[in-house]
Amino acid sequence: GAGVSQSPSNKVTEKGKDVELRCDPISGHTALYWYRQSLGQGLEFLIYFQGNSAPDKSGLPSDRFSAERTGGSVSTLTIQRTQQEDSAVYLCASSFSGGGSTYEQYFGPGTRLTVT
Amino acid sequence: SQQGEEDPQALSIQEGENATMNCSYKTSINNLQWYRQNSGRGLVHLILIRSNEREKHSGRLRVTLDTSKKSSSLLITASRAADTASYFCATAVFSGTYKYIFGTGTRLKVLA
């Protein structure tokens, strides 16, 4: 079946503008994750959705960042009043979860955000 | 700081040689996973080892886990040019919910 998809693949925006990044997880995956990766760096955890539970937002770097997941499927990451330091690749991943265990994550291709 | 730290940061070897990467972490884990990333985009899952396992194999990959030392290693045998990528370890940590903490990665270059 289809993998995790993200859109847009590339986004260039001016400083101060708002952006929305979209993630379509694999059907049936209850867990959804957002990460940020700066050039040549590791992945920085942003937010985690698990089923109908309240999301784990502990990784969001500021209140300019927010995310929602509608109907337990598609997720949107919104960055308000973008800053140049927000430039990075934003990666989404989904996985099965439950039974007190965790499973492998399937990653989307990412959205490369450039703030000018 | 990052939960996982890979060592070395970069590794360059000849095709056919073995490549070993290490990962150290700080807190108790449920499992540890290794991922590969090509061209700075999406990651691909390679192998998962649970906290009660010590060694796992998958094709040319061998992963070990030492929970007493809080470390893991990934061995790629008979490397190929196509193995050139960045490799990350990720630890699953439970604190109310499960969260994955990724290391800083090892950049592997396999020379043909």
PDB file of C-alpha atoms in Angstrom:
ATOM      1  CA  GLY A   1       0.000   0.000   0.000  1.00  0.00           C
ATOM      2  CA  ALA A   2       0.909   3.666  -0.047  1.00  0.00           C
ATOM      3  CA  GLY A   3       3.534   4.926   2.334  1.00  0.00           C
ATOM      4  CA  VAL A   4       3.576   8.115   4.365  1.00  0.00           C
ATOM      5  CA  SER A   5       3.172  11.173   2.172  1.00  0.00           C
ATOM      6  CA  GLN A   6       3.985  14.788   2.946  1.00  0.00           C
ATOM      7  CA  SER A   7       3.182  18.014   1.188  1.00  0.00           C
ATOM      8  CA  PRO A   8       4.557  20.259  -0.019  1.00  0.00           C
ATOM      9  CA  SER A   9       7.950  18.690  -0.702  1.00  0.00           C
ATOM     10  CA  ASN A  10       9.555  22.125  -0.674  1.00  0.00           C
ATOM     11  CA  LYS A  11       8.336  25.405   0.764  1.00  0.00           C
ATOM     12  CA  VAL A  12      10.008  28.791   0.559  1.00  0.00           C
ATOM     13  CA  THR A  13       8.422  31.492   2.642  1.00  0.00           C
ATOM     14  CA  GLU A  14       9.217  34.968   3.839  1.00  0.00           C
ATOM     15  CA  LYS A  15      10.058  35.638   7.445  1.00  0.00           C
ATOM     16  CA  GLY A  16       6.922  36.416   9.419  1.00  0.00           C
ATOM     17  CA  LYS A  17       4.540  34.390   7.254  1.00  0.00           C
ATOM     18  CA  ASP A  18       2.603  31.360   8.495  1.00  0.00           C
ATOM     19  CA  VAL A  19       3.082  27.929   6.910  1.00  0.00           C
ATOM     20  CA  GLU A  20       1.162  24.672   7.031  1.00  0.00           C
ATOM     21  CA  LEU A  21       2.788  21.319   6.448  1.00  0.00           C
ATOM     22  CA  ARG A  22       0.693  18.256   5.799  1.00  0.00           C
ATOM     23  CA  CYS A  23       1.240  14.586   6.579  1.00  0.00           C
ATOM     24  CA  ASP A  24      -0.826  11.618   5.372  1.00  0.00           C
ATOM     25  CA  PRO A  25       0.110   8.568   7.465  1.00  0.00           C
ATOM     26  CA  ILE A  26      -0.227   4.943   6.486  1.00  0.00           C
ATOM     27  CA  SER A  27      -3.824   3.808   6.857  1.00  0.00           C
ATOM     28  CA  GLY A  28      -4.363   2.005  10.146  1.00  0.00           C
ATOM     29  CA  HIS A  29      -1.352   3.471  11.910  1.00  0.00           C
ATOM     30  CA  THR A  30      -2.462   4.921  15.219  1.00  0.00           C
ATOM     31  CA  ALA A  31       0.756   6.741  16.077  1.00  0.00           C
ATOM     32  CA  LEU A  32       2.004   9.808  14.207  1.00  0.00           C
ATOM     33  CA  TYR A  33       5.211  11.750  14.866  1.00  0.00           C
ATOM     34  CA  TRP A  34       6.661  15.031  13.652  1.00  0.00           C
ATOM     35  CA  TYR A  35      10.406  15.670  13.671  1.00  0.00           C
ATOM     36  CA  ARG A  36      12.638  18.480  12.522  1.00  0.00           C
ATOM     37  CA  GLN A  37      16.077  17.982  11.039  1.00  0.00           C
ATOM     38  CA  SER A  38      18.503  20.802  10.421  1.00  0.00           C
ATOM     39  CA  LEU A  39      21.228  20.399   7.806  1.00  0.00           C
ATOM     40  CA  GLY A  40      23.632  17.630   8.770  1.00  0.00           C
ATOM     41  CA  GLN A  41      22.006  17.112  12.155  1.00  0.00           C
ATOM     42  CA  GLY A  42      19.989  14.413  13.874  1.00  0.00           C
ATOM     43  CA  LEU A  43      16.234  14.382  14.265  1.00  0.00           C
ATOM     44  CA  GLU A  44      14.590  16.652  16.804  1.00  0.00           C
ATOM     45  CA  PHE A  45      11.298  15.321  18.189  1.00  0.00           C
ATOM     46  CA  LEU A  46       8.438  17.829  17.927  1.00  0.00           C
ATOM     47  CA  ILE A  47       5.088  16.190  18.681  1.00  0.00           C
ATOM     48  CA  TYR A  48       3.493  12.738  18.955  1.00  0.00           C
ATOM     49  CA  PHE A  49      -0.141  11.711  18.400  1.00  0.00           C
ATOM     50  CA  GLN A  50      -1.417   8.362  19.664  1.00  0.00           C
ATOM     51  CA  GLY A  51      -4.987   7.417  18.799  1.00  0.00           C
ATOM     52  CA  ASN A  52      -7.483   9.656  20.574  1.00  0.00           C
ATOM     53  CA  SER A  53      -5.138  10.518  23.450  1.00  0.00           C
ATOM     54  CA  ALA A  54      -3.913  14.035  24.078  1.00  0.00           C
ATOM     55  CA  PRO A  55      -0.781  14.613  21.983  1.00  0.00           C
ATOM     56  CA  ASP A  56       2.689  14.794  23.499  1.00  0.00           C
ATOM     57  CA  LYS A  57       3.729  18.334  22.613  1.00  0.00           C
ATOM     58  CA  SER A  58       6.856  18.384  24.736  1.00  0.00           C
ATOM     59  CA  GLY A  59       9.171  18.824  21.747  1.00  0.00           C
ATOM     60  CA  LEU A  60       7.559  21.900  20.212  1.00  0.00           C
ATOM     61  CA  PRO A  61      10.237  24.629  20.374  1.00  0.00           C
ATOM     62  CA  SER A  62       7.874  27.583  20.884  1.00  0.00           C
ATOM     63  CA  ASP A  63       4.199  28.532  20.924  1.00  0.00           C
ATOM     64  CA  ARG A  64       4.535  29.502  17.259  1.00  0.00           C
ATOM     65  CA  PHE A  65       4.405  25.781  16.510  1.00  0.00           C
ATOM     66  CA  SER A  66       1.172  23.783  16.674  1.00  0.00           C
ATOM     67  CA  ALA A  67      -0.144  20.591  15.170  1.00  0.00           C
ATOM     68  CA  GLU A  68      -3.419  18.789  14.871  1.00  0.00           C
ATOM     69  CA  ARG A  69      -4.539  15.422  13.667  1.00  0.00           C
ATOM     70  CA  THR A  70      -8.030  15.216  12.261  1.00  0.00           C
ATOM     71  CA  GLY A  71     -10.048  12.023  12.421  1.00  0.00           C
ATOM     72  CA  GLY A  72      -7.051  10.084  13.636  1.00  0.00           C
ATOM     73  CA  SER A  73      -5.487  10.318  10.194  1.00  0.00           C
ATOM     74  CA  VAL A  74      -4.117  13.400   8.410  1.00  0.00           C
ATOM     75  CA  SER A  75      -1.969  15.763  10.448  1.00  0.00           C
ATOM     76  CA  THR A  76      -1.060  19.399   9.877  1.00  0.00           C
ATOM     77  CA  LEU A  77       1.926  21.138  11.436  1.00  0.00           C
ATOM     78  CA  THR A  78       1.522  24.911  11.523  1.00  0.00           C
ATOM     79  CA  ILE A  79       4.318  27.381  12.097  1.00  0.00           C
ATOM     80  CA  GLN A  80       3.203  30.934  12.718  1.00  0.00           C
ATOM     81  CA  ARG A  81       5.334  34.018  12.136  1.00  0.00           C
ATOM     82  CA  THR A  82       8.165  31.962  10.692  1.00  0.00           C
ATOM     83  CA  GLN A  83      11.750  32.802  11.578  1.00  0.00           C
ATOM     84  CA  GLN A  84      14.947  31.982   9.678  1.00  0.00           C
ATOM     85  CA  GLU A  85      15.918  29.453  12.351  1.00  0.00           C
ATOM     86  CA  ASP A  86      12.779  27.470  11.431  1.00  0.00           C
ATOM     87  CA  SER A  87      14.456  26.506   8.143  1.00  0.00           C
ATOM     88  CA  ALA A  88      14.869  22.727   8.196  1.00  0.00           C
ATOM     89  CA  VAL A  89      13.448  19.501   6.834  1.00  0.00           C
ATOM     90  CA  TYR A  90      10.256  18.541   8.647  1.00  0.00           C
ATOM     91  CA  LEU A  91       9.713  14.798   8.745  1.00  0.00           C
ATOM     92  CA  CYS A  92       6.540  12.931   9.580  1.00  0.00           C
ATOM     93  CA  ALA A  93       6.397   9.272  10.584  1.00  0.00           C
ATOM     94  CA  SER A  94       3.631   6.848  11.495  1.00  0.00           C
ATOM     95  CA  SER A  95       3.563   3.464  13.161  1.00  0.00           C
ATOM     96  CA  PHE A  96       1.384   0.882  14.789  1.00  0.00           C
ATOM     97  CA  SER A  97       1.299   1.218  18.542  1.00  0.00           C
ATOM     98  CA  GLY A  98      -0.313  -0.497  21.442  1.00  0.00           C
ATOM     99  CA  GLY A  99      -0.070  -3.582  23.587  1.00  0.00           C
ATOM    100  CA  GLY A 100       2.492  -1.835  25.732  1.00  0.00           C
ATOM    101  CA  SER A 101       5.058  -1.975  22.972  1.00  0.00           C
ATOM    102  CA  THR A 102       6.317   0.137  20.139  1.00  0.00           C
ATOM    103  CA  TYR A 103       6.982  -0.619  16.528  1.00  0.00           C
ATOM    104  CA  GLU A 104       9.051   0.602  13.627  1.00  0.00           C
ATOM    105  CA  GLN A 105       8.289   4.011  12.238  1.00  0.00           C
ATOM    106  CA  TYR A 106       7.616   4.650   8.570  1.00  0.00           C
ATOM    107  CA  PHE A 107       8.855   8.029   7.428  1.00  0.00           C
ATOM    108  CA  GLY A 108       7.592  10.346   4.762  1.00  0.00           C
ATOM    109  CA  PRO A 109       9.991  12.077   2.348  1.00  0.00           C
ATOM    110  CA  GLY A 110       9.874  15.300   4.345  1.00  0.00           C
ATOM    111  CA  THR A 111       9.114  18.938   3.621  1.00  0.00           C
ATOM    112  CA  ARG A 112      12.126  21.191   3.139  1.00  0.00           C
ATOM    113  CA  LEU A 113      11.208  24.588   4.597  1.00  0.00           C
ATOM    114  CA  THR A 114      13.286  27.631   3.745  1.00  0.00           C
ATOM    115  CA  VAL A 115      12.538  30.925   5.454  1.00  0.00           C
ATOM    116  CA  THR A 116      14.054  33.922   3.681  1.00  0.00           C
TER     117      THR A 116
ATOM    118  CA  SER B   1      21.200  16.816  24.966  1.00  0.00           C
ATOM    119  CA  GLN B   2      20.385  13.939  22.643  1.00  0.00           C
ATOM    120  CA  GLN B   3      19.490  10.627  24.264  1.00  0.00           C
ATOM    121  CA  GLY B   4      21.501   8.777  21.626  1.00  0.00           C
ATOM    122  CA  GLU B   5      24.998   9.579  20.561  1.00  0.00           C
ATOM    123  CA  GLU B   6      26.498   7.744  17.606  1.00  0.00           C
ATOM    124  CA  ASP B   7      30.154   7.083  17.221  1.00  0.00           C
ATOM    125  CA  PRO B   8      31.959   7.723  14.957  1.00  0.00           C
ATOM    126  CA  GLN B   9      30.338  10.802  13.449  1.00  0.00           C
ATOM    127  CA  ALA B  10      31.745   9.893  10.048  1.00  0.00           C
ATOM    128  CA  LEU B  11      33.253   6.713   8.618  1.00  0.00           C
ATOM    129  CA  SER B  12      34.855   6.047   5.252  1.00  0.00           C
ATOM    130  CA  ILE B  13      35.673   2.489   4.159  1.00  0.00           C
ATOM    131  CA  GLN B  14      36.397   0.491   1.024  1.00  0.00           C
ATOM    132  CA  GLU B  15      33.732  -1.656  -0.605  1.00  0.00           C
ATOM    133  CA  GLY B  16      33.810  -5.160   0.864  1.00  0.00           C
ATOM    134  CA  GLU B  17      35.004  -4.053   4.287  1.00  0.00           C
ATOM    135  CA  ASN B  18      32.871  -4.187   7.418  1.00  0.00           C
ATOM    136  CA  ALA B  19      31.468  -1.035   9.009  1.00  0.00           C
ATOM    137  CA  THR B  20      30.753  -0.737  12.724  1.00  0.00           C
ATOM    138  CA  MET B  21      28.779   2.084  14.284  1.00  0.00           C
ATOM    139  CA  ASN B  22      28.070   2.544  17.965  1.00  0.00           C
ATOM    140  CA  CYS B  23      25.246   4.191  19.835  1.00  0.00           C
ATOM    141  CA  SER B  24      25.140   5.176  23.496  1.00  0.00           C
ATOM    142  CA  TYR B  25      22.062   6.302  25.378  1.00  0.00           C
ATOM    143  CA  LYS B  26      21.216   7.574  28.830  1.00  0.00           C
ATOM    144  CA  THR B  27      17.920   6.245  30.177  1.00  0.00           C
ATOM    145  CA  SER B  28      16.085   2.931  30.329  1.00  0.00           C
ATOM    146  CA  ILE B  29      14.559   1.904  27.028  1.00  0.00           C
ATOM    147  CA  ASN B  30      11.843  -0.361  25.697  1.00  0.00           C
ATOM    148  CA  ASN B  31      13.654  -0.993  22.440  1.00  0.00           C
ATOM    149  CA  LEU B  32      16.334   0.444  20.204  1.00  0.00           C
ATOM    150  CA  GLN B  33      16.037   0.851  16.467  1.00  0.00           C
ATOM    151  CA  TRP B  34      18.466   1.644  13.680  1.00  0.00           C
ATOM    152  CA  TYR B  35      17.497   3.709  10.653  1.00  0.00           C
ATOM    153  CA  ARG B  36      19.222   4.661   7.414  1.00  0.00           C
ATOM    154  CA  GLN B  37      18.839   8.014   5.699  1.00  0.00           C
ATOM    155  CA  ASN B  38      19.820   8.751   2.140  1.00  0.00           C
ATOM    156  CA  SER B  39      20.200  12.244   0.728  1.00  0.00           C
ATOM    157  CA  GLY B  40      18.929  14.014   3.851  1.00  0.00           C
ATOM    158  CA  ARG B  41      15.303  13.014   3.369  1.00  0.00           C
ATOM    159  CA  GLY B  42      13.105  10.197   4.707  1.00  0.00           C
ATOM    160  CA  LEU B  43      14.484   7.506   6.987  1.00  0.00           C
ATOM    161  CA  VAL B  44      14.177   3.784   6.403  1.00  0.00           C
ATOM    162  CA  HIS B  45      13.866   1.359   9.289  1.00  0.00           C
ATOM    163  CA  LEU B  46      16.606  -1.278   9.372  1.00  0.00           C
ATOM    164  CA  ILE B  47      16.232  -3.306  12.531  1.00  0.00           C
ATOM    165  CA  LEU B  48      14.609  -3.231  15.994  1.00  0.00           C
ATOM    166  CA  ILE B  49      16.086  -4.864  19.054  1.00  0.00           C
ATOM    167  CA  ARG B  50      14.096  -5.105  22.280  1.00  0.00           C
ATOM    168  CA  SER B  51      15.568  -4.465  25.701  1.00  0.00           C
ATOM    169  CA  ASN B  52      15.521  -8.173  26.584  1.00  0.00           C
ATOM    170  CA  GLU B  53      17.470  -9.129  23.452  1.00  0.00           C
ATOM    171  CA  ARG B  54      21.251  -9.053  23.134  1.00  0.00           C
ATOM    172  CA  GLU B  55      21.843  -9.638  19.437  1.00  0.00           C
ATOM    173  CA  LYS B  56      19.846  -9.597  16.245  1.00  0.00           C
ATOM    174  CA  HIS B  57      20.647 -10.282  12.599  1.00  0.00           C
ATOM    175  CA  SER B  58      19.048  -9.169   9.360  1.00  0.00           C
ATOM    176  CA  GLY B  59      20.852 -10.011   6.149  1.00  0.00           C
ATOM    177  CA  ARG B  60      24.233  -8.255   6.272  1.00  0.00           C
ATOM    178  CA  LEU B  61      23.266  -6.362   9.422  1.00  0.00           C
ATOM    179  CA  ARG B  62      24.092  -7.396  12.953  1.00  0.00           C
ATOM    180  CA  VAL B  63      22.934  -5.393  15.953  1.00  0.00           C
ATOM    181  CA  THR B  64      24.000  -5.884  19.552  1.00  0.00           C
ATOM    182  CA  LEU B  65      22.537  -4.330  22.661  1.00  0.00           C
ATOM    183  CA  ASP B  66      24.189  -4.046  26.070  1.00  0.00           C
ATOM    184  CA  THR B  67      21.684  -2.551  28.492  1.00  0.00           C
ATOM    185  CA  SER B  68      24.203  -2.574  31.348  1.00  0.00           C
ATOM    186  CA  LYS B  69      26.453  -0.249  29.343  1.00  0.00           C
ATOM    187  CA  LYS B  70      23.520   1.519  27.669  1.00  0.00           C
ATOM    188  CA  SER B  71      25.045   0.959  24.264  1.00  0.00           C
ATOM    189  CA  SER B  72      24.335  -0.686  20.934  1.00  0.00           C
ATOM    190  CA  SER B  73      26.354  -1.396  17.852  1.00  0.00           C
ATOM    191  CA  LEU B  74      25.415  -1.847  14.210  1.00  0.00           C
ATOM    192  CA  LEU B  75      27.689  -3.952  12.034  1.00  0.00           C
ATOM    193  CA  ILE B  76      27.337  -3.933   8.257  1.00  0.00           C
ATOM    194  CA  THR B  77      29.307  -6.768   6.704  1.00  0.00           C
ATOM    195  CA  ALA B  78      30.705  -6.853   3.157  1.00  0.00           C
ATOM    196  CA  SER B  79      29.761  -3.221   2.576  1.00  0.00           C
ATOM    197  CA  ARG B  80      28.620  -1.940  -0.807  1.00  0.00           C
ATOM    198  CA  ALA B  81      28.666   1.512  -2.366  1.00  0.00           C
ATOM    199  CA  ALA B  82      24.863   1.526  -1.974  1.00  0.00           C
ATOM    200  CA  ASP B  83      25.305   1.393   1.812  1.00  0.00           C
ATOM    201  CA  THR B  84      26.578   4.984   1.682  1.00  0.00           C
ATOM    202  CA  ALA B  85      24.132   6.893   3.907  1.00  0.00           C
ATOM    203  CA  SER B  86      23.649   8.315   7.388  1.00  0.00           C
ATOM    204  CA  TYR B  87      22.729   5.831  10.092  1.00  0.00           C
ATOM    205  CA  PHE B  88      20.760   6.763  13.195  1.00  0.00           C
ATOM    206  CA  CYS B  89      19.873   4.905  16.347  1.00  0.00           C
ATOM    207  CA  ALA B  90      16.555   5.656  18.017  1.00  0.00           C
ATOM    208  CA  THR B  91      15.585   4.690  21.540  1.00  0.00           C
ATOM    209  CA  ALA B  92      11.977   4.182  22.585  1.00  0.00           C
ATOM    210  CA  VAL B  93      11.516   5.809  25.972  1.00  0.00           C
ATOM    211  CA  PHE B  94       8.312   5.567  27.984  1.00  0.00           C
ATOM    212  CA  SER B  95       7.249   8.606  30.003  1.00  0.00           C
ATOM    213  CA  GLY B  96       3.497   8.442  29.971  1.00  0.00           C
ATOM    214  CA  THR B  97       3.627   7.811  26.261  1.00  0.00           C
ATOM    215  CA  TYR B  98       6.282   6.329  24.059  1.00  0.00           C
ATOM    216  CA  LYS B  99       8.662   8.784  22.471  1.00  0.00           C
ATOM    217  CA  TYR B 100      11.555   8.082  20.154  1.00  0.00           C
ATOM    218  CA  ILE B 101      14.820   9.873  20.744  1.00  0.00           C
ATOM    219  CA  PHE B 102      17.176   9.887  17.783  1.00  0.00           C
ATOM    220  CA  GLY B 103      20.927  10.110  17.959  1.00  0.00           C
ATOM    221  CA  THR B 104      23.111  12.451  15.969  1.00  0.00           C
ATOM    222  CA  GLY B 105      23.941   9.898  13.282  1.00  0.00           C
ATOM    223  CA  THR B 106      26.979   8.340  11.642  1.00  0.00           C
ATOM    224  CA  ARG B 107      27.732   9.340   8.054  1.00  0.00           C
ATOM    225  CA  LEU B 108      29.037   6.263   6.266  1.00  0.00           C
ATOM    226  CA  LYS B 109      30.797   6.496   2.923  1.00  0.00           C
ATOM    227  CA  VAL B 110      31.646   3.285   1.085  1.00  0.00           C
ATOM    228  CA  LEU B 111      34.192   3.769  -1.653  1.00  0.00           C
ATOM    229  CA  ALA B 112      33.945   1.580  -4.759  1.00  0.00           C
TER     230      ALA B 112
END
